mmCIF file of C-alpha atoms in Angstrom:
data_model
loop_
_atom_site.group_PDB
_atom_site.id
_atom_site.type_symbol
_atom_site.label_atom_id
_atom_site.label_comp_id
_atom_site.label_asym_id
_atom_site.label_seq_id
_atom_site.Cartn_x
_atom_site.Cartn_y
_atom_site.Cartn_z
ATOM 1 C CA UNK O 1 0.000 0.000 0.000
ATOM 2 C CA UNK O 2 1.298 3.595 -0.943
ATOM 3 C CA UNK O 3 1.933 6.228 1.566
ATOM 4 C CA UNK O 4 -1.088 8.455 0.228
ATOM 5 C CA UNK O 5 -3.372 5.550 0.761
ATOM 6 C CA UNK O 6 -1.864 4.695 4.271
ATOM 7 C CA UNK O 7 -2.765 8.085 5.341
ATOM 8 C CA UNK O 8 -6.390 7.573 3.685
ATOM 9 C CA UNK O 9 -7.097 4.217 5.344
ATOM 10 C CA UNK O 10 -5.831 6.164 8.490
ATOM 11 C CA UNK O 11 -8.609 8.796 8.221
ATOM 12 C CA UNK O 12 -11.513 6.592 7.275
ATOM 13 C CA UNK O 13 -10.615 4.271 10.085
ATOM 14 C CA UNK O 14 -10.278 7.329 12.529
ATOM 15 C CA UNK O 15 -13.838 8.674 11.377
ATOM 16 C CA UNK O 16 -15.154 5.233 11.996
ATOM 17 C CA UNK O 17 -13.572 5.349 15.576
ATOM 18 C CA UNK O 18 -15.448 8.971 16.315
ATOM 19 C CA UNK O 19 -18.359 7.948 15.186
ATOM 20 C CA UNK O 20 -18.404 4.023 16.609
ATOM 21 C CA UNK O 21 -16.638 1.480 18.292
ATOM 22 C CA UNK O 22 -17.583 -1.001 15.484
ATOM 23 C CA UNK O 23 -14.330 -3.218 14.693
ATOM 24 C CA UNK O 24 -12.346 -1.166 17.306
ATOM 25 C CA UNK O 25 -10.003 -3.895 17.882
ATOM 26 C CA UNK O 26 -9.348 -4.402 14.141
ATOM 27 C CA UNK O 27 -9.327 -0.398 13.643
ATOM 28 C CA UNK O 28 -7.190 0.235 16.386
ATOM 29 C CA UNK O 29 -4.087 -2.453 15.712
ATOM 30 C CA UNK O 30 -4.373 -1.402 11.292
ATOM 31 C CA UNK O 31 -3.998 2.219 12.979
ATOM 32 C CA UNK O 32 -1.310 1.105 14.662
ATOM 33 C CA UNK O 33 0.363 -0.467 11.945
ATOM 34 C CA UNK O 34 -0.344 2.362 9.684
ATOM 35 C CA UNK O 35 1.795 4.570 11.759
ATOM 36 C CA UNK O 36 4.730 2.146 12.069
ATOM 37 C CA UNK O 37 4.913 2.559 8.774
ATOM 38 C CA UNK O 38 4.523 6.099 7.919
ATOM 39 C CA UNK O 39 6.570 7.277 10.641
ATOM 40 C CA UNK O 40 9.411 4.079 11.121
ATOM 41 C CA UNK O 41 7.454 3.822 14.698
ATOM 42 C CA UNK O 42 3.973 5.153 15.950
ATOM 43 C CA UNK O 43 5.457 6.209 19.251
ATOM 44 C CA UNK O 44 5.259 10.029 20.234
ATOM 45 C CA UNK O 45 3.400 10.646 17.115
ATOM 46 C CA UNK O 46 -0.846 11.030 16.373
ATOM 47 C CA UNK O 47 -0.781 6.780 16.181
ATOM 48 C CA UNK O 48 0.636 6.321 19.920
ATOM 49 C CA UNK O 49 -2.209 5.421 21.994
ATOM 50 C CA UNK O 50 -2.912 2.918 19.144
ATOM 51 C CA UNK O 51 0.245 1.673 19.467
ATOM 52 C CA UNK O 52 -0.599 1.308 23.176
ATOM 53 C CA UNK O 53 -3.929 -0.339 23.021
ATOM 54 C CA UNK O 54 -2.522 -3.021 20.184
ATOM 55 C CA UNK O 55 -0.147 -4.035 22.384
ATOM 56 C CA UNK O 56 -2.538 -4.282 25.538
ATOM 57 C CA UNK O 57 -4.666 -5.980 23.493
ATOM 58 C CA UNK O 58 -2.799 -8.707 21.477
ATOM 59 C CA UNK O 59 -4.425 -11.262 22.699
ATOM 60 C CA UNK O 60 -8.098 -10.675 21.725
ATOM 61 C CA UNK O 61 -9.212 -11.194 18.352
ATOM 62 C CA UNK O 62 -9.575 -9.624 15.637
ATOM 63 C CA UNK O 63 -13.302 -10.211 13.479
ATOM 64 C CA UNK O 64 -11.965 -11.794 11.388
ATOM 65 C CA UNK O 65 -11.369 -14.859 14.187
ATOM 66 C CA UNK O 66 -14.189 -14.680 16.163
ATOM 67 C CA UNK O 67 -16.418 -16.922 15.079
ATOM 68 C CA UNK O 68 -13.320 -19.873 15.421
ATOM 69 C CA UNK O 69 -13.437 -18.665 19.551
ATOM 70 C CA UNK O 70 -15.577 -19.840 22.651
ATOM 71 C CA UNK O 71 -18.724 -17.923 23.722
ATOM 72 C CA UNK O 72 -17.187 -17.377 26.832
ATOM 73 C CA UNK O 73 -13.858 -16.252 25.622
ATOM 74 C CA UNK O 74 -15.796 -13.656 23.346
ATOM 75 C CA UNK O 75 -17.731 -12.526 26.289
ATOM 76 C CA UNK O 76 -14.766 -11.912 28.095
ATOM 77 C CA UNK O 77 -12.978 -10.186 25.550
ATOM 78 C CA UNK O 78 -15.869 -8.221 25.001
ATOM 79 C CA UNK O 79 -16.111 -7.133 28.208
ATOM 80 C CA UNK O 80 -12.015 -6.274 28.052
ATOM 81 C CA UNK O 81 -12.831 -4.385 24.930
ATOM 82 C CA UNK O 82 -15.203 -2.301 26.596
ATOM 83 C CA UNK O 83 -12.957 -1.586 29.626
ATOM 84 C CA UNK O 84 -10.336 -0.201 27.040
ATOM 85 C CA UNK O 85 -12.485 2.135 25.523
ATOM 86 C CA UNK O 86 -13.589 3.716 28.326
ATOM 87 C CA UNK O 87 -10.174 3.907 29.950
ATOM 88 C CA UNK O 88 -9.148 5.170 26.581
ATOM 89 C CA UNK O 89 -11.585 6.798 24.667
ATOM 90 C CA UNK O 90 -10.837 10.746 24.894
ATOM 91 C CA UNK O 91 -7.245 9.865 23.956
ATOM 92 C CA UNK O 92 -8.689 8.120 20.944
ATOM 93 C CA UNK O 93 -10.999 10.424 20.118
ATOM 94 C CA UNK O 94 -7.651 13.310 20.488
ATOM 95 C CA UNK O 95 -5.373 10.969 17.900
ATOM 96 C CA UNK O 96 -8.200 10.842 15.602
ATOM 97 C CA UNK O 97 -8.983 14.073 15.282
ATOM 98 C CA UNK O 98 -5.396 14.746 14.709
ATOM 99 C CA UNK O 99 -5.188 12.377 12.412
ATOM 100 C CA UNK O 100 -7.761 13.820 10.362
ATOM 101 C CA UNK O 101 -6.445 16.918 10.754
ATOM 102 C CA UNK O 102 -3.186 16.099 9.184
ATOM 103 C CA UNK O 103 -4.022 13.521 6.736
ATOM 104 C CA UNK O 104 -7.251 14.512 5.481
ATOM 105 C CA UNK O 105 -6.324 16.299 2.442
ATOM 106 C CA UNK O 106 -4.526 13.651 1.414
#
C-alpha cells in the first residue's frame, strides 16, 4: 500500500472510531500499523495510543477470528474491549482528530 493511501485508510478508520466502536479492535491495531509505517514507529506521534492499546490488546481477536473462539472467551474479551475504551476513549478520540487533521487532504 502507498503512503497516500496509508494516510487515507488512516482517516476513514479514525472517522469510523469517532463515530463508533464497530471493529475497534481491528481499527485500532491497522492504525497502529499504519503509523509504524509512515513514521518508522507510531510512538510520540498522532498513532501512539494505538500503538498502546494493540499491544494491551494482542491477545483478543480480531473479526476476522471470532467466530473460530468460545462464547465465553468472546464474552470476556468483550467485556475487556469495553474496559479499554472507556479507559481510553478521549485519547482516541484526540489521535483521531489529529489524524484527520493532518491527513485529510490527502
Amino acid at each position: 500500500m502507498s503512503l497516500e493511501q496509508e494516510k487515507i485508510t488512516a482517516c476513514e478508520h479514525a472517522k469510523a472510531l469517532l463515530n463508533n466502536n464497530s471493529l475497534f479492535i481491528d481499527r485500532v491495531t491497522s492504525l497502529s500499523y499504519i503509523g509504524n509505517r509512515i513514521y518508522g514507529q507510531c510512538w510520540e506521534t498522532e498513532f501512539h495510543v494505538f500503538g498502546l492499546i494493540a499491544s494491551e490488546a494482542d491477545h483478543l481477536p480480531l473479526e476476522k477470528v471470532r467466530q473460530f473462539c468460545s462464547q465465553d472467551f468472546l464474552e470476556k474479551s468483550d467485556k475487556e474491549v469495553s474496559e479499554l475504551i472507556g479507559l481510553y476513549s478521549q485519547d482516541i478520540g484526540n489521535a483521531c482528530r489529529a489524524i484527520l487533521s493532518k491527513f485529510s487532504n490527502v
